[in-house]
Amino acid sequence: MKSSILLDGKAISEKIRNRIQETLAKAKAEGKGIPTLATILVGNNPASETYVNMKVKACEKVGMNSRYIRLKEETTTEELLTEIRKLNTDPSINGILLQHPVPHQIDERKAFDEIALEKDVDGVTTISFGKLSMDSEAYFPCTPYGMVLLLQEYGIDVTGKHAVVVGRSPILGKPMAIMLTNLNATVTLCHSKTKNLPELVKQADIVIGAVGKPEFIQADWIKDGAIILDAGYNVGNVGDIEISKAKDKSSYYTPVPGGVGPMTISVLLLQTMYSFLGQFSPKLDSHASNR
């Protein structure tokens, strides 16, 4: 068996950002202005603060403006909805990101769904999810879309392959399953209640770790030659898959860190650029059959 190939999310992410920077520099030179991404952080979660600061810096590097809205820990759902509505109607704002998680008193789903479709560059609204499931134009959840772009960058055709997605989050596992289906893969969506999970994973040509538990998916569950995509990031710099042992038996794999993570922020910037240009993300496969 040939040696496994590392899917370098860091390098591909940089390639995407360079393209964004070139496009925005051209738009600015033509007098079209600069896009703005608004990020809302509610509360004092240190990890969330770190993520938001990373996104602000990433915006600056590609020539994009950012607006950072910081709300107190005690913010109510209605107060948050009011802030989102302001951003929805502000013509200078092209994308809106509500940093997850929010404090317990807030109805997070209600807040997500208040974001206007044309500014939902994080792909978190119910409408965006519905449009994705119908293979219609929308913005996609950033992490799944980042994984798809990684596969495409390395010329990996998923047509007819059996993909097993472990995790059913509405912004990660579920949309990833839909995206792969739209790309003509055969998908099994697994979760915490799935019986005989190791046996199902052993059947997979593509394994996606999206369960949020460190090294939950064991190396001996994975068959030789499988493609491994690990969307997890846990304490100790480990993902949801036992990559250290599984990578040697894979055909392709994402490292943790440096695989899926960098792609997520780059996709957020990419979709903000699309919003600025007045378009949605390109459909994953316009030639896919519904049969």
mmCIF file of C-alpha atoms in Angstrom, residues 3-285:
data_model
loop_
_atom_site.group_PDB
_atom_site.id
_atom_site.type_symbol
_atom_site.label_atom_id
_atom_site.label_comp_id
_atom_site.label_asym_id
_atom_site.label_seq_id
_atom_site.Cartn_x
_atom_site.Cartn_y
_atom_site.Cartn_z
ATOM 1 C CA SER A 3 2.125 5.888 1.897
ATOM 2 C CA SER A 4 -0.660 8.066 3.267
ATOM 3 C CA ILE A 5 -0.981 11.681 2.113
ATOM 4 C CA LEU A 6 -1.472 14.514 4.585
ATOM 5 C CA LEU A 7 -4.323 16.883 3.678
ATOM 6 C CA ASP A 8 -2.601 20.152 4.484
ATOM 7 C CA GLY A 9 -5.375 22.467 5.625
ATOM 8 C CA LYS A 10 -2.898 25.150 6.575
ATOM 9 C CA ALA A 11 -1.427 25.360 3.068
ATOM 10 C CA ILE A 12 -4.788 25.201 1.282
ATOM 11 C CA SER A 13 -6.220 27.751 3.690
ATOM 12 C CA GLU A 14 -3.394 30.133 2.805
ATOM 13 C CA LYS A 15 -4.103 29.585 -0.887
ATOM 14 C CA ILE A 16 -7.765 30.526 -0.355
ATOM 15 C CA ARG A 17 -6.833 33.617 1.650
ATOM 16 C CA ASN A 18 -4.409 34.775 -1.043
ATOM 17 C CA ARG A 19 -7.204 34.511 -3.601
ATOM 18 C CA ILE A 20 -9.526 36.502 -1.332
ATOM 19 C CA GLN A 21 -6.868 39.168 -0.813
ATOM 20 C CA GLU A 22 -6.297 39.535 -4.566
ATOM 21 C CA THR A 23 -10.029 39.753 -5.297
ATOM 22 C CA LEU A 24 -10.648 42.347 -2.578
ATOM 23 C CA ALA A 25 -7.636 44.434 -3.598
ATOM 24 C CA LYS A 26 -9.002 44.546 -7.154
ATOM 25 C CA ALA A 27 -12.492 45.478 -5.906
ATOM 26 C CA LYS A 28 -11.067 48.261 -3.760
ATOM 27 C CA ALA A 29 -9.030 49.612 -6.661
ATOM 28 C CA GLU A 30 -12.205 49.676 -8.756
ATOM 29 C CA GLY A 31 -13.935 51.732 -6.070
ATOM 30 C CA LYS A 32 -16.284 48.965 -4.932
ATOM 31 C CA GLY A 33 -15.369 49.320 -1.267
ATOM 32 C CA ILE A 34 -14.352 46.786 1.362
ATOM 33 C CA PRO A 35 -16.474 43.974 2.867
ATOM 34 C CA THR A 36 -17.195 43.876 6.590
ATOM 35 C CA LEU A 37 -17.715 40.839 8.804
ATOM 36 C CA ALA A 38 -19.540 41.485 12.083
ATOM 37 C CA THR A 39 -18.801 39.107 14.947
ATOM 38 C CA ILE A 40 -20.943 38.978 18.075
ATOM 39 C CA LEU A 41 -19.508 37.572 21.286
ATOM 40 C CA VAL A 42 -21.827 37.183 24.269
ATOM 41 C CA GLY A 43 -20.189 36.657 27.644
ATOM 42 C CA ASN A 44 -16.651 35.941 28.816
ATOM 43 C CA ASN A 45 -15.728 32.513 27.454
ATOM 44 C CA PRO A 46 -11.904 32.606 27.083
ATOM 45 C CA ALA A 47 -11.843 30.098 24.218
ATOM 46 C CA SER A 48 -14.495 32.092 22.350
ATOM 47 C CA GLU A 49 -12.489 35.292 22.874
ATOM 48 C CA THR A 50 -9.468 33.581 21.348
ATOM 49 C CA TYR A 51 -11.472 32.403 18.321
ATOM 50 C CA VAL A 52 -12.987 35.837 17.767
ATOM 51 C CA ASN A 53 -9.578 37.525 17.955
ATOM 52 C CA MET A 54 -8.252 35.026 15.388
ATOM 53 C CA LYS A 55 -11.124 35.914 13.049
ATOM 54 C CA VAL A 56 -10.553 39.644 13.491
ATOM 55 C CA LYS A 57 -6.865 39.249 12.616
ATOM 56 C CA ALA A 58 -7.709 37.017 9.652
ATOM 57 C CA CYS A 59 -10.042 39.712 8.298
ATOM 58 C CA GLU A 60 -7.301 42.318 8.534
ATOM 59 C CA LYS A 61 -4.792 40.130 6.693
ATOM 60 C CA VAL A 62 -7.012 39.675 3.640
ATOM 61 C CA GLY A 63 -8.066 43.325 3.488
ATOM 62 C CA MET A 64 -11.481 42.904 5.039
ATOM 63 C CA ASN A 65 -13.047 45.056 7.748
ATOM 64 C CA SER A 66 -14.351 43.515 10.960
ATOM 65 C CA ARG A 67 -16.822 44.781 13.510
ATOM 66 C CA TYR A 68 -16.570 43.189 16.954
ATOM 67 C CA ILE A 69 -19.750 43.432 19.050
ATOM 68 C CA ARG A 70 -19.139 42.431 22.653
ATOM 69 C CA LEU A 71 -22.223 41.817 24.839
ATOM 70 C CA LYS A 72 -22.324 41.185 28.578
ATOM 71 C CA GLU A 73 -22.810 37.728 30.111
ATOM 72 C CA GLU A 74 -26.320 38.635 31.309
ATOM 73 C CA THR A 75 -27.583 39.538 27.823
ATOM 74 C CA THR A 76 -31.099 38.262 27.131
ATOM 75 C CA THR A 77 -32.304 36.583 23.955
ATOM 76 C CA GLU A 78 -34.320 39.657 22.998
ATOM 77 C CA GLU A 79 -31.329 41.975 23.511
ATOM 78 C CA LEU A 80 -29.233 39.734 21.285
ATOM 79 C CA LEU A 81 -31.965 39.618 18.632
ATOM 80 C CA THR A 82 -32.063 43.423 18.657
ATOM 81 C CA GLU A 83 -28.314 43.568 17.904
ATOM 82 C CA ILE A 84 -28.672 41.046 15.085
ATOM 83 C CA ARG A 85 -31.562 43.006 13.560
ATOM 84 C CA LYS A 86 -29.418 46.147 13.531
ATOM 85 C CA LEU A 87 -26.715 44.303 11.621
ATOM 86 C CA ASN A 88 -29.268 42.788 9.217
ATOM 87 C CA THR A 89 -30.369 46.270 8.158
ATOM 88 C CA ASP A 90 -26.904 47.848 8.103
ATOM 89 C CA PRO A 91 -25.820 48.026 4.429
ATOM 90 C CA SER A 92 -22.141 48.190 5.408
ATOM 91 C CA ILE A 93 -22.274 44.692 6.947
ATOM 92 C CA ASN A 94 -21.832 41.753 4.569
ATOM 93 C CA GLY A 95 -21.600 38.880 7.011
ATOM 94 C CA ILE A 96 -22.759 38.146 10.555
ATOM 95 C CA LEU A 97 -21.169 35.599 12.874
ATOM 96 C CA LEU A 98 -22.603 34.738 16.279
ATOM 97 C CA GLN A 99 -19.840 33.057 18.238
ATOM 98 C CA HIS A 100 -20.887 29.706 19.704
ATOM 99 C CA PRO A 101 -21.564 28.852 22.512
ATOM 100 C CA VAL A 102 -23.745 31.567 24.024
ATOM 101 C CA PRO A 103 -24.687 31.796 27.733
ATOM 102 C CA HIS A 104 -27.347 29.342 28.912
ATOM 103 C CA GLN A 105 -30.181 31.886 29.190
ATOM 104 C CA ILE A 106 -30.091 32.652 25.469
ATOM 105 C CA ASP A 107 -32.104 30.717 22.897
ATOM 106 C CA GLU A 108 -29.219 30.063 20.532
ATOM 107 C CA ARG A 109 -31.318 28.597 17.714
ATOM 108 C CA LYS A 110 -33.649 31.595 17.782
ATOM 109 C CA ALA A 111 -30.642 33.908 17.633
ATOM 110 C CA PHE A 112 -29.053 32.020 14.741
ATOM 111 C CA ASP A 113 -32.301 32.085 12.798
ATOM 112 C CA GLU A 114 -32.595 35.858 13.188
ATOM 113 C CA ILE A 115 -29.549 36.305 10.917
ATOM 114 C CA ALA A 116 -30.565 37.352 7.404
ATOM 115 C CA LEU A 117 -29.997 34.651 4.783
ATOM 116 C CA GLU A 118 -27.821 36.909 2.634
ATOM 117 C CA LYS A 119 -25.556 37.622 5.647
ATOM 118 C CA ASP A 120 -25.464 34.088 7.087
ATOM 119 C CA VAL A 121 -21.856 33.519 6.025
ATOM 120 C CA ASP A 122 -21.409 30.948 8.796
ATOM 121 C CA GLY A 123 -24.234 28.822 7.366
ATOM 122 C CA VAL A 124 -26.052 28.382 10.688
ATOM 123 C CA THR A 125 -29.664 29.307 9.984
ATOM 124 C CA THR A 126 -32.496 26.855 9.458
ATOM 125 C CA ILE A 127 -33.125 28.387 6.030
ATOM 126 C CA SER A 128 -29.497 27.900 4.958
ATOM 127 C CA PHE A 129 -29.647 24.279 6.147
ATOM 128 C CA GLY A 130 -32.851 23.705 4.208
ATOM 129 C CA LYS A 131 -31.388 25.213 1.048
ATOM 130 C CA LEU A 132 -28.286 23.037 1.410
ATOM 131 C CA SER A 133 -30.452 19.927 1.788
ATOM 132 C CA MET A 134 -32.298 20.887 -1.411
ATOM 133 C CA ASP A 135 -29.006 21.505 -3.230
ATOM 134 C CA SER A 136 -30.006 25.153 -3.622
ATOM 135 C CA GLU A 137 -27.880 28.294 -3.381
ATOM 136 C CA ALA A 138 -26.866 29.331 0.134
ATOM 137 C CA TYR A 139 -23.857 29.792 2.377
ATOM 138 C CA PHE A 140 -22.623 26.540 3.882
ATOM 139 C CA PRO A 141 -21.555 25.711 7.449
ATOM 140 C CA CYS A 142 -17.878 26.605 7.397
ATOM 141 C CA THR A 143 -16.247 23.470 8.791
ATOM 142 C CA PRO A 144 -18.017 20.954 6.514
ATOM 143 C CA TYR A 145 -17.468 23.202 3.509
ATOM 144 C CA GLY A 146 -13.801 23.472 4.431
ATOM 145 C CA MET A 147 -13.513 19.678 4.429
ATOM 146 C CA VAL A 148 -15.184 19.467 1.027
ATOM 147 C CA LEU A 149 -12.803 22.079 -0.394
ATOM 148 C CA LEU A 150 -9.865 20.098 0.998
ATOM 149 C CA LEU A 151 -11.070 16.950 -0.765
ATOM 150 C CA GLN A 152 -11.548 18.844 -4.009
ATOM 151 C CA GLU A 153 -8.155 20.554 -3.768
ATOM 152 C CA TYR A 154 -6.471 17.155 -3.585
ATOM 153 C CA GLY A 155 -8.541 15.810 -6.474
ATOM 154 C CA ILE A 156 -10.434 13.292 -4.359
ATOM 155 C CA ASP A 157 -13.675 12.209 -6.034
ATOM 156 C CA VAL A 158 -16.166 10.898 -3.481
ATOM 157 C CA THR A 159 -18.626 9.550 -6.073
ATOM 158 C CA GLY A 160 -19.857 6.116 -5.015
ATOM 159 C CA LYS A 161 -17.672 6.013 -1.914
ATOM 160 C CA HIS A 162 -19.169 5.024 1.437
ATOM 161 C CA ALA A 163 -18.709 7.844 3.950
ATOM 162 C CA VAL A 164 -19.389 7.389 7.651
ATOM 163 C CA VAL A 165 -19.960 10.628 9.566
ATOM 164 C CA VAL A 166 -19.685 10.271 13.343
ATOM 165 C CA GLY A 167 -21.561 13.168 14.942
ATOM 166 C CA ARG A 168 -24.909 14.802 14.127
ATOM 167 C CA SER A 169 -24.458 18.467 15.024
ATOM 168 C CA PRO A 170 -26.714 20.723 12.912
ATOM 169 C CA ILE A 171 -23.707 22.824 11.879
ATOM 170 C CA LEU A 172 -21.192 19.997 11.393
ATOM 171 C CA GLY A 173 -22.206 16.341 11.152
ATOM 172 C CA LYS A 174 -25.614 16.730 9.516
ATOM 173 C CA PRO A 175 -24.559 19.261 6.852
ATOM 174 C CA MET A 176 -21.426 17.239 6.119
ATOM 175 C CA ALA A 177 -23.610 14.218 5.438
ATOM 176 C CA ILE A 178 -25.780 16.292 3.091
ATOM 177 C CA MET A 179 -22.786 17.784 1.268
ATOM 178 C CA LEU A 180 -21.271 14.366 0.658
ATOM 179 C CA THR A 181 -24.645 13.085 -0.551
ATOM 180 C CA ASN A 182 -24.861 16.035 -2.961
ATOM 181 C CA LEU A 183 -21.431 14.985 -4.218
ATOM 182 C CA ASN A 184 -22.751 11.472 -4.913
ATOM 183 C CA ALA A 185 -21.220 9.653 -1.939
ATOM 184 C CA THR A 186 -23.226 7.064 -0.020
ATOM 185 C CA VAL A 187 -23.474 8.321 3.541
ATOM 186 C CA THR A 188 -24.108 6.730 6.932
ATOM 187 C CA LEU A 189 -24.723 9.323 9.666
ATOM 188 C CA CYS A 190 -23.846 7.980 13.113
ATOM 189 C CA HIS A 191 -24.205 9.388 16.609
ATOM 190 C CA SER A 192 -24.053 8.559 20.326
ATOM 191 C CA LYS A 193 -26.994 6.137 20.078
ATOM 192 C CA THR A 194 -25.671 4.206 17.078
ATOM 193 C CA LYS A 195 -25.284 0.477 17.653
ATOM 194 C CA ASN A 196 -22.244 -1.434 16.385
ATOM 195 C CA LEU A 197 -20.389 1.782 15.575
ATOM 196 C CA PRO A 198 -16.945 0.145 15.136
ATOM 197 C CA GLU A 199 -18.371 -2.230 12.541
ATOM 198 C CA LEU A 200 -19.951 0.639 10.613
ATOM 199 C CA VAL A 201 -16.728 2.665 10.648
ATOM 200 C CA LYS A 202 -14.810 -0.369 9.353
ATOM 201 C CA GLN A 203 -16.979 -0.292 6.220
ATOM 202 C CA ALA A 204 -16.148 3.328 5.425
ATOM 203 C CA ASP A 205 -14.075 4.573 2.513
ATOM 204 C CA ILE A 206 -14.259 8.013 4.162
ATOM 205 C CA VAL A 207 -14.415 8.567 7.934
ATOM 206 C CA ILE A 208 -15.436 11.954 9.330
ATOM 207 C CA GLY A 209 -14.842 12.589 13.037
ATOM 208 C CA ALA A 210 -17.324 15.204 14.262
ATOM 209 C CA VAL A 211 -18.401 13.896 17.646
ATOM 210 C CA GLY A 212 -16.461 16.210 19.994
ATOM 211 C CA LYS A 213 -14.782 13.484 22.051
ATOM 212 C CA PRO A 214 -10.992 13.077 22.129
ATOM 213 C CA GLU A 215 -9.783 10.114 20.031
ATOM 214 C CA PHE A 216 -13.224 8.526 20.281
ATOM 215 C CA ILE A 217 -12.832 6.793 16.912
ATOM 216 C CA GLN A 218 -10.168 4.129 17.374
ATOM 217 C CA ALA A 219 -7.494 3.351 14.792
ATOM 218 C CA ASP A 220 -8.464 -0.323 14.654
ATOM 219 C CA TRP A 221 -11.989 0.673 13.555
ATOM 220 C CA ILE A 222 -10.612 2.109 10.313
ATOM 221 C CA LYS A 223 -9.948 -0.012 7.261
ATOM 222 C CA ASP A 224 -6.773 0.183 5.204
ATOM 223 C CA GLY A 225 -6.843 2.892 2.568
ATOM 224 C CA ALA A 226 -9.647 4.937 4.135
ATOM 225 C CA ILE A 227 -9.728 8.715 3.868
ATOM 226 C CA ILE A 228 -9.767 10.307 7.333
ATOM 227 C CA LEU A 229 -11.168 13.784 8.020
ATOM 228 C CA ASP A 230 -10.988 14.859 11.650
ATOM 229 C CA ALA A 231 -13.060 17.921 12.534
ATOM 230 C CA GLY A 232 -12.452 17.562 16.260
ATOM 231 C CA TYR A 233 -10.155 19.640 18.418
ATOM 232 C CA ASN A 234 -9.834 18.655 22.059
ATOM 233 C CA VAL A 235 -7.618 19.284 25.053
ATOM 234 C CA GLY A 236 -4.114 18.006 24.366
ATOM 235 C CA ASN A 237 -4.178 18.950 20.657
ATOM 236 C CA VAL A 238 -5.998 15.790 19.653
ATOM 237 C CA GLY A 239 -8.991 15.302 17.436
ATOM 238 C CA ASP A 240 -11.926 12.904 17.505
ATOM 239 C CA ILE A 241 -9.981 10.178 15.686
ATOM 240 C CA GLU A 242 -6.910 8.301 16.921
ATOM 241 C CA ILE A 243 -4.895 9.893 14.111
ATOM 242 C CA SER A 244 -1.456 9.053 15.507
ATOM 243 C CA LYS A 245 -2.115 5.373 14.784
ATOM 244 C CA ALA A 246 -4.761 5.588 12.061
ATOM 245 C CA LYS A 247 -2.848 7.859 9.689
ATOM 246 C CA ASP A 248 -0.407 5.141 8.622
ATOM 247 C CA LYS A 249 -3.200 2.907 7.368
ATOM 248 C CA SER A 250 -5.089 5.715 5.600
ATOM 249 C CA SER A 251 -4.776 6.905 2.006
ATOM 250 C CA TYR A 252 -5.355 10.539 3.031
ATOM 251 C CA TYR A 253 -5.738 12.164 6.441
ATOM 252 C CA THR A 254 -6.080 15.544 8.118
ATOM 253 C CA PRO A 255 -3.659 16.321 10.952
ATOM 254 C CA VAL A 256 -4.763 17.878 14.245
ATOM 255 C CA PRO A 257 -3.954 20.738 14.439
ATOM 256 C CA GLY A 258 -3.324 22.070 10.934
ATOM 257 C CA GLY A 259 -5.989 20.182 9.019
ATOM 258 C CA VAL A 260 -9.644 21.139 9.197
ATOM 259 C CA GLY A 261 -9.263 24.044 11.651
ATOM 260 C CA PRO A 262 -7.498 26.561 9.368
ATOM 261 C CA MET A 263 -10.003 25.808 6.616
ATOM 262 C CA THR A 264 -12.948 26.859 8.798
ATOM 263 C CA ILE A 265 -11.850 30.488 9.171
ATOM 264 C CA SER A 266 -10.808 30.717 5.518
ATOM 265 C CA VAL A 267 -14.259 29.539 4.412
ATOM 266 C CA LEU A 268 -15.845 32.160 6.671
ATOM 267 C CA LEU A 269 -13.786 34.836 4.911
ATOM 268 C CA LEU A 270 -14.537 33.319 1.513
ATOM 269 C CA GLN A 271 -18.294 33.380 2.085
ATOM 270 C CA THR A 272 -18.121 36.942 3.404
ATOM 271 C CA MET A 273 -16.396 37.852 0.157
ATOM 272 C CA TYR A 274 -19.143 36.106 -1.815
ATOM 273 C CA SER A 275 -21.756 38.107 0.108
ATOM 274 C CA PHE A 276 -19.872 41.318 -0.686
ATOM 275 C CA LEU A 277 -19.882 40.340 -4.366
ATOM 276 C CA GLY A 278 -23.630 39.668 -4.225
ATOM 277 C CA GLN A 279 -23.516 35.914 -4.722
ATOM 278 C CA PHE A 280 -23.941 32.704 -2.750
ATOM 279 C CA SER A 281 -21.336 29.939 -2.514
ATOM 280 C CA PRO A 282 -21.084 27.854 -5.687
ATOM 281 C CA LYS A 283 -23.271 24.760 -5.637
ATOM 282 C CA LEU A 284 -21.264 21.686 -4.716
ATOM 283 C CA ASP A 285 -22.193 19.671 -7.786
#
